[in-house]
């Protein structure tokens, strides 16, 4: 069953878009909810700042009576006349409103008195100034006190006409209508207009915030403490003016919702565009990397991914290109390996075939000399196959190693004795000087390395030349140098020393039985033993082989 895949660019697009939408939705929702819950309280807190004079008056009243209930009752009993059955209840409910009205009149009187003292603070119209002075005179005669809030009233309350009209004594400009005021000499009851509607939203609470008088409020209330001698004696509460159920509040929050929806829409389209651009930004290099990997799977190791970016995708493209280069080198090496191997096997096999066919045709007699020649070819094939097998084992990390503590200089001297006849036959002078140490090595593999180095010197040193073998060591390592005289090597030839089947002089090594695998195998075995085999120009004019092993080696 085919499962439909979601491209990574689409996933990235949806992830960025969904994340932005979630953040925007939560932010807008929290903002709207916070506005509904806290904005009304904020407005009430701002309005509470206008009630400082009321709180001061209430503190003075409490200081006289030392109890809210006693204060309200005593001030109601100051009214003359006989009360109707519900007059006391009405005045109790109205007492806090009256205290607010008194504080408003006192503040109004104080502000305009200051303006009369400083004429520059009022308008220059003489008529207006005359009206203000007359108004202040009437207010001064009838200014109420917080200790006598109902001064000017009489029982029953029904005998006081238009008592609860807030605009009775005001003209259309909001000033006291002096023409409607009673004759002077008698204090009259005056009400101030409550433009903010604060009096209808006030409530008084005791020190434990239990309701006493005013407007009972079930919703959230803004509180201001009433202090007497640095001690809280009660709280003045104010109901928020913004109610979620009234028309103005609904209209206000509807406007806010529209603005929030506009912000949400702009955020949505902005995130849509940003997510699309971001997905496209990542999609192109990913597609190029995908194409590059497909080329590699098809064997095109010379293909290079072009992603010019300074990020992880750029690093990945560089790694893919490096991998392609390595694969191309390995493929080239593999093809060269196959070609060289077939070539090396073909030569001795062709010689053997020719000799056997010559014997079959009677052209060549089966003499011991001819059999010895054929045995030489078989020996060459055997050595070649053994070297190939050893190299394959080293590459597969399957070459068995048997470590033991040895003195490497003793082994070098032993091999020099074995090669003494070979050096003499090649007319080479050998000098050797060195010091031994204790190393943990595979004895047979180390002998194989030394034998390959000595055989190489014999093959590539001209007759009459010399070979110098010496050692160096310090606390960390032991090093063996094998220097020989010309013929010398060019830098290009030196760089290829150690490659499989590489021969500096193919005719010379074939004549001496070389396979071109000795130094390559020695390098691999040295690495397996934890050492290092390098090549350089010799001071004698030929090749220098430098074999180094660390002294601290684990068996």
Coordinates of C-alpha atoms in Angstrom, one line a residue:
X1 CA 0.0 0.0 0.0
X2 CA 1.4 3.4 -1.0
X3 CA 1.5 5.9 1.9
X4 CA 1.2 9.5 0.7
X5 CA 4.2 11.5 1.9
X6 CA 4.1 15.1 3.1
X7 CA 7.1 17.0 1.7
X8 CA 9.4 18.5 4.3
X9 CA 8.9 22.0 2.8
X10 CA 5.1 21.6 3.4
X11 CA 5.7 20.4 6.9
X12 CA 7.9 23.3 7.6
X13 CA 5.3 25.7 6.1
X14 CA 2.5 24.2 8.2
X15 CA 4.6 24.1 11.3
X16 CA 5.6 27.8 11.1
X17 CA 2.0 28.8 10.1
X18 CA 0.4 26.7 12.8
X19 CA 2.8 27.9 15.5
X20 CA 2.3 31.5 14.6
X21 CA -1.5 31.1 14.6
X22 CA -1.5 29.4 18.0
X23 CA 0.7 32.1 19.5
X24 CA -1.5 34.9 17.9
X25 CA -4.7 33.2 18.9
X26 CA -3.6 32.7 22.5
X27 CA -2.2 36.3 22.7
X28 CA -5.4 37.9 21.2
X29 CA -7.6 35.7 23.4
X30 CA -5.7 36.5 26.6
X31 CA -5.6 40.2 25.7
X32 CA -9.4 40.3 25.1
X33 CA -10.1 38.3 28.3
X34 CA -7.7 40.4 30.3
X35 CA -9.3 43.6 28.9
X36 CA -12.8 42.4 29.9
X37 CA -11.7 41.4 33.4
X38 CA -9.3 44.2 34.3
X39 CA -10.2 47.2 32.2
X40 CA -13.4 47.9 34.1
X41 CA -11.5 47.7 37.3
X42 CA -8.8 50.0 35.9
X43 CA -11.5 52.6 35.0
X44 CA -12.9 52.3 38.5
X45 CA -9.5 52.8 40.1
X46 CA -9.0 56.0 38.0
X47 CA -12.4 57.2 39.1
X48 CA -11.6 56.4 42.7
X49 CA -8.9 59.1 42.6
X50 CA -11.8 61.7 42.3
X51 CA -13.1 60.6 45.7
X52 CA -10.3 61.8 47.9
X53 CA -12.4 64.6 49.4
X54 CA -15.3 62.2 50.2
X55 CA -12.9 59.8 52.0
X56 CA -11.5 62.7 54.0
X57 CA -15.0 63.8 55.1
X58 CA -16.0 60.2 56.0
X59 CA -12.9 59.8 58.1
X60 CA -13.8 63.0 60.0
X61 CA -17.4 61.7 60.5
X62 CA -16.1 58.4 61.8
X63 CA -13.6 60.2 64.1
X64 CA -16.6 62.0 65.8
X65 CA -19.0 59.1 66.2
X66 CA -16.5 56.1 66.2
X67 CA -19.1 53.9 64.5
X68 CA -20.7 54.0 61.0
X69 CA -24.1 53.0 62.2
X70 CA -24.1 55.6 65.0
X71 CA -23.0 58.3 62.6
X72 CA -25.8 57.6 60.1
X73 CA -28.5 57.4 62.7
X74 CA -27.4 60.5 64.6
X75 CA -27.2 62.6 61.4
X76 CA -30.7 61.4 60.3
X77 CA -32.1 62.4 63.7
X78 CA -30.9 66.0 63.2
X79 CA -33.9 66.5 60.8
X80 CA -36.8 68.3 62.3
X81 CA -40.4 67.1 62.0
X82 CA -42.2 63.8 62.1
X83 CA -40.8 61.1 59.8
X84 CA -43.0 59.0 57.5
X85 CA -42.7 55.2 57.9
X86 CA -40.1 54.8 55.1
X87 CA -38.2 58.1 55.5
X88 CA -35.5 56.6 57.7
X89 CA -34.8 53.8 55.2
X90 CA -34.7 56.2 52.3
X91 CA -32.3 58.5 54.1
X92 CA -30.1 55.6 55.2
X93 CA -29.7 54.5 51.6
X94 CA -29.2 58.1 50.5
X95 CA -26.7 59.1 53.2
X96 CA -23.6 58.0 51.2
X97 CA -24.8 59.8 48.1
X98 CA -25.4 62.9 50.2
X99 CA -21.9 62.7 51.6
X100 CA -20.6 62.6 48.0
X101 CA -22.7 65.6 47.1
X102 CA -21.4 67.6 50.0
X103 CA -17.8 66.8 49.1
X104 CA -18.5 67.8 45.5
X105 CA -20.0 71.2 46.7
X106 CA -17.1 71.8 49.0
X107 CA -14.6 71.1 46.3
X108 CA -16.5 73.3 43.8
X109 CA -16.5 76.1 46.4
X110 CA -12.8 75.8 47.2
X111 CA -11.8 75.7 43.5
X112 CA -13.9 78.8 42.6
X113 CA -12.9 80.6 45.7
X114 CA -9.2 80.2 44.7
X115 CA -10.1 81.5 41.2
X116 CA -11.8 84.6 42.7
X117 CA -8.6 85.3 44.7
X118 CA -6.5 84.8 41.5
X119 CA -8.6 86.5 38.7
X120 CA -6.1 85.5 36.1
X121 CA -7.4 81.9 36.5
X122 CA -11.0 82.7 35.4
X123 CA -12.4 84.2 32.2
X124 CA -12.1 87.9 31.6
X125 CA -15.9 88.3 30.8
X126 CA -17.2 90.7 33.4
X127 CA -20.8 89.3 33.2
X128 CA -19.5 85.7 33.8
X129 CA -17.3 87.0 36.7
X130 CA -20.4 88.7 38.3
X131 CA -22.5 85.5 38.0
X132 CA -19.6 83.4 39.6
X133 CA -19.3 85.9 42.5
X134 CA -23.1 85.7 43.1
X135 CA -23.1 82.0 42.8
X136 CA -20.2 81.7 45.3
X137 CA -22.0 84.0 47.7
X138 CA -25.1 81.8 47.6
X139 CA -23.0 78.6 48.0
X140 CA -21.2 80.1 50.9
X141 CA -24.5 80.9 52.7
X142 CA -25.9 77.4 52.1
X143 CA -22.6 75.3 52.0
X144 CA -23.5 72.0 53.8
X145 CA -21.3 70.2 56.3
X146 CA -20.4 66.5 56.3
X147 CA -21.6 66.5 59.9
X148 CA -25.0 67.8 58.9
X149 CA -25.6 66.2 55.5
X150 CA -29.4 66.7 55.6
X151 CA -29.4 70.3 56.7
X152 CA -32.3 72.1 54.9
X153 CA -34.6 69.0 54.9
X154 CA -37.6 68.3 57.1
X155 CA -39.8 65.4 57.9
X156 CA -41.8 64.0 56.2
X157 CA -39.6 63.9 53.1
X158 CA -42.6 64.2 50.8
X159 CA -42.9 67.8 52.0
X160 CA -39.6 68.6 50.3
X161 CA -40.5 69.3 46.7
X162 CA -38.1 68.1 44.0
X163 CA -35.7 66.8 46.6
X164 CA -34.0 64.2 44.3
X165 CA -33.7 66.3 41.2
X166 CA -30.1 66.9 40.5
X167 CA -30.8 69.8 38.1
X168 CA -33.2 71.8 40.2
X169 CA -30.8 74.6 41.1
X170 CA -28.7 74.5 37.9
X171 CA -29.1 76.4 34.7
X172 CA -28.2 75.0 31.3
X173 CA -24.5 75.9 31.8
X174 CA -24.2 73.8 34.9
X175 CA -24.0 76.8 37.3
X176 CA -26.3 77.5 40.3
X177 CA -29.4 79.3 39.1
X178 CA -29.5 82.3 41.5
X179 CA -32.9 83.3 40.4
X180 CA -34.4 80.0 41.7
X181 CA -32.8 80.3 45.1
X182 CA -35.0 81.2 48.1
X183 CA -34.5 84.4 50.0
X184 CA -31.2 84.9 51.9
X185 CA -31.0 84.4 55.6
X186 CA -32.1 80.8 55.7
X187 CA -29.9 77.9 54.8
X188 CA -31.3 75.9 51.9
X189 CA -30.7 72.3 50.7
X190 CA -28.6 72.4 47.4
X191 CA -27.7 69.5 45.2
X192 CA -24.8 69.4 42.7
X193 CA -25.2 67.6 39.4
X194 CA -23.3 64.2 39.3
X195 CA -22.1 64.2 35.7
X196 CA -19.9 61.1 36.2
X197 CA -22.7 59.2 38.0
X198 CA -20.3 58.2 40.9
X199 CA -22.9 58.7 43.7
X200 CA -25.1 56.0 42.3
X201 CA -22.2 53.5 42.3
X202 CA -20.8 54.1 45.8
X203 CA -20.9 51.7 48.7
X204 CA -19.5 51.8 52.3
X205 CA -17.9 48.8 54.0
X206 CA -16.5 48.3 57.5
X207 CA -13.0 47.3 58.3
X208 CA -13.8 43.7 57.4
X209 CA -15.3 44.7 54.1
X210 CA -18.9 44.0 55.2
X211 CA -21.5 46.1 53.4
X212 CA -23.0 49.0 55.5
X213 CA -24.7 51.4 53.2
X214 CA -24.9 52.6 49.6
X215 CA -25.5 50.5 46.5
X216 CA -25.0 46.7 47.1
X217 CA -22.6 45.4 44.5
X218 CA -22.1 41.7 43.7
X219 CA -19.6 42.2 40.9
X220 CA -16.0 43.4 41.3
X221 CA -15.5 46.6 43.3
X222 CA -12.6 49.0 43.6
X223 CA -11.8 49.8 47.2
X224 CA -10.2 52.8 48.9
X225 CA -9.4 52.6 52.6
X226 CA -10.7 55.2 55.0
X227 CA -8.0 56.0 57.5
X228 CA -8.3 57.5 61.0
X229 CA -5.0 58.0 63.0
X230 CA -3.1 55.8 60.6
X231 CA -5.7 53.0 61.1
X232 CA -8.2 51.6 58.6
X233 CA -11.8 52.1 59.9
X234 CA -13.6 51.2 56.7
X235 CA -13.6 51.1 52.9
X236 CA -15.3 53.1 50.2
X237 CA -16.3 51.0 47.3
X238 CA -17.0 51.9 43.7
X239 CA -18.8 49.8 41.1
X240 CA -17.2 49.8 37.7
X241 CA -18.9 52.1 35.3
X242 CA -18.3 49.7 32.4
X243 CA -20.8 46.8 32.6
X244 CA -20.5 44.0 30.1
X245 CA -24.3 43.8 29.9
X246 CA -25.1 47.5 29.1
X247 CA -25.2 48.9 25.6
X248 CA -22.1 51.1 25.9
X249 CA -20.0 48.3 27.2
X250 CA -21.2 45.9 24.5
X251 CA -20.4 48.5 21.9
X252 CA -16.9 49.2 23.4
X253 CA -16.0 45.5 23.5
X254 CA -17.4 45.0 20.0
X255 CA -15.0 47.7 18.7
X256 CA -12.2 46.0 20.6
X257 CA -13.1 42.7 19.0
X258 CA -13.0 44.2 15.6
X259 CA -9.6 45.7 16.2
X260 CA -8.3 42.4 17.7
X261 CA -9.8 40.6 14.7
X262 CA -8.0 43.0 12.4
X263 CA -4.7 42.3 14.3
X264 CA -5.4 38.6 14.1
X265 CA -6.0 38.8 10.3
X266 CA -2.9 40.8 9.7
X267 CA -0.9 38.4 11.8
X268 CA -2.4 35.4 9.9
X269 CA -1.5 36.8 6.5
X270 CA 2.0 37.9 7.7
X271 CA 2.7 34.5 9.1
X272 CA 1.3 32.9 5.9
X273 CA 3.7 34.9 3.7
X274 CA 6.7 34.4 6.2
X275 CA 6.0 30.6 6.3
X276 CA 5.8 30.4 2.6
X277 CA 9.1 32.3 2.1
X278 CA 10.8 30.3 4.8
X279 CA 9.6 27.0 3.3
X280 CA 10.8 28.0 -0.1
X281 CA 14.1 29.1 1.3
X282 CA 14.7 25.7 2.7
X283 CA 13.1 23.7 -0.1
X284 CA 15.5 24.6 -2.9
X285 CA 18.7 23.5 -1.1
X286 CA 17.0 20.3 0.1
X287 CA 16.0 19.5 -3.5
X288 CA 19.6 20.1 -4.7
X289 CA 20.9 17.8 -1.9
X290 CA 18.3 15.2 -2.9
X291 CA 19.3 15.4 -6.5
X292 CA 23.0 15.1 -5.5
X293 CA 22.4 11.9 -3.5
X294 CA 20.4 10.4 -6.4
X295 CA 23.4 11.1 -8.6
X296 CA 25.7 9.3 -6.1
X297 CA 23.4 6.3 -6.0
X298 CA 23.5 6.1 -9.8
X299 CA 27.4 6.1 -9.7
X300 CA 28.0 9.7 -10.8
X301 CA 30.6 10.4 -8.2
X302 CA 31.8 13.6 -9.9
X303 CA 28.6 15.4 -9.4
X304 CA 28.9 18.4 -7.0
X305 CA 26.0 20.0 -5.1
X306 CA 25.9 23.8 -5.3
X307 CA 24.4 25.2 -2.1
X308 CA 26.0 28.5 -1.1
X309 CA 24.8 28.9 2.4
X310 CA 26.5 29.5 5.8
X311 CA 24.3 27.1 7.8
X312 CA 23.7 23.4 8.4
X313 CA 22.4 22.8 4.9
X314 CA 25.6 24.4 3.5
X315 CA 27.7 22.2 5.8
X316 CA 25.7 19.2 4.6
X317 CA 26.3 20.1 0.9
X318 CA 30.0 20.4 1.6
X319 CA 30.0 17.0 3.3
X320 CA 28.0 15.5 0.4
X321 CA 30.6 16.9 -2.1
X322 CA 33.4 15.6 0.0
X323 CA 31.7 12.2 0.1
X324 CA 31.4 12.3 -3.7
X325 CA 35.1 13.1 -4.0
X326 CA 36.0 10.2 -1.8
X327 CA 33.7 7.8 -3.6
X328 CA 35.2 9.0 -6.9
X329 CA 38.7 8.3 -5.6
X330 CA 37.7 4.9 -4.3
X331 CA 36.0 4.0 -7.5
X332 CA 39.1 5.1 -9.4
X333 CA 41.3 3.1 -7.0
X334 CA 39.0 0.1 -7.3
X335 CA 39.2 0.2 -11.1
X336 CA 42.9 0.6 -11.0
X337 CA 43.1 -2.2 -8.4
X338 CA 41.2 -4.6 -10.7
X339 CA 43.2 -3.6 -13.7
X340 CA 46.5 -3.9 -11.9
X341 CA 45.6 -7.2 -10.3
X342 CA 44.5 -8.7 -13.6
X343 CA 47.7 -7.4 -15.2
X344 CA 49.9 -8.8 -12.4
X345 CA 48.2 -12.2 -12.6
X346 CA 48.1 -12.2 -16.4
X347 CA 51.9 -12.0 -16.9
X348 CA 53.0 -15.1 -14.9
X349 CA 50.0 -17.0 -16.1
X350 CA 50.9 -16.2 -19.7
X351 CA 54.5 -17.3 -19.2
X352 CA 53.3 -20.6 -17.5
X353 CA 50.8 -21.2 -20.3
X354 CA 53.5 -20.6 -23.0
X355 CA 55.9 -23.0 -21.3
X356 CA 53.4 -25.7 -20.8
X357 CA 52.1 -25.4 -24.4
X358 CA 55.7 -25.6 -25.6
X359 CA 56.3 -28.8 -23.7
X360 CA 53.0 -30.2 -25.1
X361 CA 54.1 -29.4 -28.6
X362 CA 57.5 -30.9 -28.0
X363 CA 59.2 -27.6 -28.7
X364 CA 60.5 -27.5 -25.2
X365 CA 61.7 -30.5 -23.2
X366 CA 60.7 -31.1 -19.6
X367 CA 64.1 -30.5 -18.1
X368 CA 64.8 -29.6 -14.5
X369 CA 65.8 -26.1 -15.6
X370 CA 62.4 -25.6 -17.3
X371 CA 60.5 -26.9 -14.3
X372 CA 62.5 -24.5 -12.1
X373 CA 61.5 -21.6 -14.4
X374 CA 57.9 -22.6 -14.1
X375 CA 58.2 -23.0 -10.4
X376 CA 59.5 -19.5 -10.2
X377 CA 56.4 -18.2 -11.9
X378 CA 54.2 -20.2 -9.6
X379 CA 56.1 -18.8 -6.6
X380 CA 55.5 -15.3 -8.0
X381 CA 51.8 -16.0 -8.3
X382 CA 51.7 -17.4 -4.8
X383 CA 53.4 -14.4 -3.3
X384 CA 51.1 -12.1 -5.2
X385 CA 48.0 -13.9 -4.0
X386 CA 49.4 -13.9 -0.4
X387 CA 50.0 -10.2 -0.5
X388 CA 46.5 -9.6 -2.0
X389 CA 44.9 -11.7 0.7
X390 CA 46.9 -9.8 3.4
X391 CA 45.9 -6.4 2.0
X392 CA 42.2 -7.5 1.9
X393 CA 42.4 -8.7 5.5
X394 CA 44.0 -5.4 6.6
X395 CA 41.3 -3.4 4.8
X396 CA 38.6 -5.5 6.4
X397 CA 40.3 -5.2 9.8
X398 CA 40.5 -9.0 9.9
X399 CA 44.3 -9.4 10.0
X400 CA 45.2 -11.4 13.1
X401 CA 47.8 -9.8 15.4
X402 CA 49.7 -11.7 18.1
X403 CA 51.4 -9.1 20.3
X404 CA 54.5 -9.8 22.4
X405 CA 57.2 -7.7 23.9
X406 CA 60.2 -7.6 21.6
X407 CA 63.4 -5.7 21.0
X408 CA 62.9 -4.3 17.5
X409 CA 66.6 -3.6 16.9
X410 CA 67.4 -7.3 17.4
X411 CA 64.9 -8.2 14.8
X412 CA 66.4 -5.7 12.4
X413 CA 69.9 -7.1 12.9
X414 CA 68.5 -10.7 12.4
X415 CA 66.9 -9.7 9.0
X416 CA 70.1 -7.9 8.0
X417 CA 72.0 -11.2 8.4
X418 CA 69.4 -13.0 6.3
X419 CA 69.7 -10.4 3.5
X420 CA 73.5 -10.3 3.7
X421 CA 73.9 -12.5 0.6
X422 CA 71.3 -10.4 -1.3
X423 CA 73.2 -7.2 -0.5
X424 CA 76.4 -8.8 -1.6
X425 CA 74.9 -10.0 -4.9
X426 CA 73.5 -6.5 -5.6
X427 CA 77.0 -5.1 -4.8
X428 CA 75.6 -2.8 -2.0
X429 CA 77.5 -1.6 1.1
X430 CA 75.4 -1.8 4.3
X431 CA 76.0 0.2 7.5
X432 CA 73.9 -0.3 10.6
X433 CA 73.9 1.4 14.0
X434 CA 71.1 1.6 16.5
X435 CA 69.7 1.0 19.9
X436 CA 67.0 -1.3 21.1
X437 CA 64.0 -0.8 23.3
X438 CA 61.0 -2.8 24.4
X439 CA 57.9 -2.6 22.2
X440 CA 54.7 -4.6 22.1
X441 CA 54.5 -5.8 18.5
X442 CA 53.5 -8.8 16.4
X443 CA 56.8 -10.4 15.8
X444 CA 56.1 -11.9 12.4
X445 CA 54.4 -8.8 11.1
X446 CA 57.3 -6.6 12.2
X447 CA 59.7 -9.0 10.4
X448 CA 57.6 -8.7 7.3
X449 CA 57.8 -4.9 7.4
X450 CA 61.6 -4.9 7.8
X451 CA 62.1 -7.5 5.1
X452 CA 60.0 -5.5 2.6
X453 CA 62.0 -2.3 3.4
X454 CA 65.3 -4.1 2.9
X455 CA 64.0 -5.8 -0.3
X456 CA 62.9 -2.5 -1.6
X457 CA 66.4 -1.0 -1.1
X458 CA 68.0 -3.8 -3.0
X459 CA 65.6 -3.4 -5.9
X460 CA 65.9 0.4 -6.2
X461 CA 69.6 1.0 -5.4
X462 CA 72.1 0.9 -8.2
X463 CA 75.0 -1.5 -8.0
X464 CA 77.9 -0.1 -6.0
X465 CA 75.6 2.0 -3.9
X466 CA 75.1 1.9 -0.1
X467 CA 72.3 1.4 2.4
X468 CA 72.4 3.1 5.8
X469 CA 70.2 1.8 8.7
X470 CA 70.1 3.6 12.0
X471 CA 67.6 4.3 14.8
X472 CA 66.4 7.2 16.9
X473 CA 64.3 7.2 20.1
X474 CA 62.9 9.4 22.8
X475 CA 60.6 8.9 25.7
X476 CA 57.6 8.5 23.5
X477 CA 58.7 6.6 20.4
X478 CA 61.3 4.5 18.6
X479 CA 62.2 5.2 15.0
X480 CA 64.0 3.1 12.3
X481 CA 65.6 4.9 9.3
X482 CA 66.5 3.0 6.1
X483 CA 68.4 5.2 3.7
X484 CA 69.7 4.2 0.3
X485 CA 71.7 5.8 -2.5
X486 CA 70.4 6.5 -6.1
X487 CA 68.7 6.0 -8.2
X488 CA 66.7 8.9 -6.7
X489 CA 63.0 9.7 -6.9
X490 CA 61.1 12.7 -8.1
X491 CA 58.6 14.5 -5.9
X492 CA 55.8 13.0 -7.9
X493 CA 57.2 9.5 -7.6
X494 CA 57.8 10.0 -3.9
X495 CA 54.1 11.0 -3.4
X496 CA 53.0 7.7 -4.9
X497 CA 55.3 5.4 -2.9
X498 CA 53.1 3.1 -0.9
X499 CA 50.3 2.8 -3.5
X500 CA 49.2 -0.7 -4.6
X501 CA 51.0 -2.0 -7.6
X502 CA 53.0 1.2 -8.0
X503 CA 56.6 0.6 -9.3
X504 CA 59.1 3.3 -9.8
X505 CA 61.0 1.1 -12.4
X506 CA 58.6 -1.6 -13.6
X507 CA 61.2 -3.5 -15.6
X508 CA 63.7 -3.6 -12.7
X509 CA 61.1 -4.9 -10.1
X510 CA 59.7 -7.5 -12.4
X511 CA 63.2 -8.8 -13.0
X512 CA 63.7 -9.1 -9.3
X513 CA 60.3 -10.6 -8.6
X514 CA 58.6 -7.5 -7.1
X515 CA 54.8 -7.3 -7.2
X516 CA 54.4 -3.6 -6.3
X517 CA 52.5 -4.5 -3.1
X518 CA 55.3 -4.7 -0.6
X519 CA 55.4 -1.1 0.6
X520 CA 51.6 -0.8 0.4
X521 CA 51.2 -3.8 2.6
X522 CA 53.9 -2.6 4.9
X523 CA 52.1 0.8 5.4
X524 CA 48.8 -1.0 6.2
X525 CA 50.4 -3.5 8.6
X526 CA 52.3 -0.6 10.3
X527 CA 49.0 1.3 10.8
X528 CA 47.4 -1.9 12.2
X529 CA 50.3 -2.2 14.7
X530 CA 49.8 1.5 15.8
X531 CA 52.9 2.8 14.1
X532 CA 53.6 5.0 11.1
X533 CA 55.6 4.4 7.9
X534 CA 56.6 7.5 5.8
X535 CA 58.8 8.2 2.9
X536 CA 61.1 11.0 2.0
X537 CA 64.3 11.9 0.0
X538 CA 67.3 10.3 1.5
X539 CA 70.5 12.2 2.4
X540 CA 72.3 9.6 0.4
X541 CA 70.4 10.6 -2.7
X542 CA 67.8 7.8 -2.8
X543 CA 64.8 6.9 -0.7
X544 CA 64.4 7.3 3.1
X545 CA 61.9 5.0 4.8
X546 CA 61.0 6.1 8.3
X547 CA 59.3 3.5 10.5
X548 CA 58.0 4.8 13.9
X549 CA 56.3 3.0 16.8
X550 CA 55.2 4.5 20.1
X551 CA 56.7 3.0 23.2
X552 CA 53.4 2.8 25.2
X553 CA 51.5 0.2 23.3
X554 CA 48.9 -2.2 24.6
X555 CA 49.2 -5.9 23.7

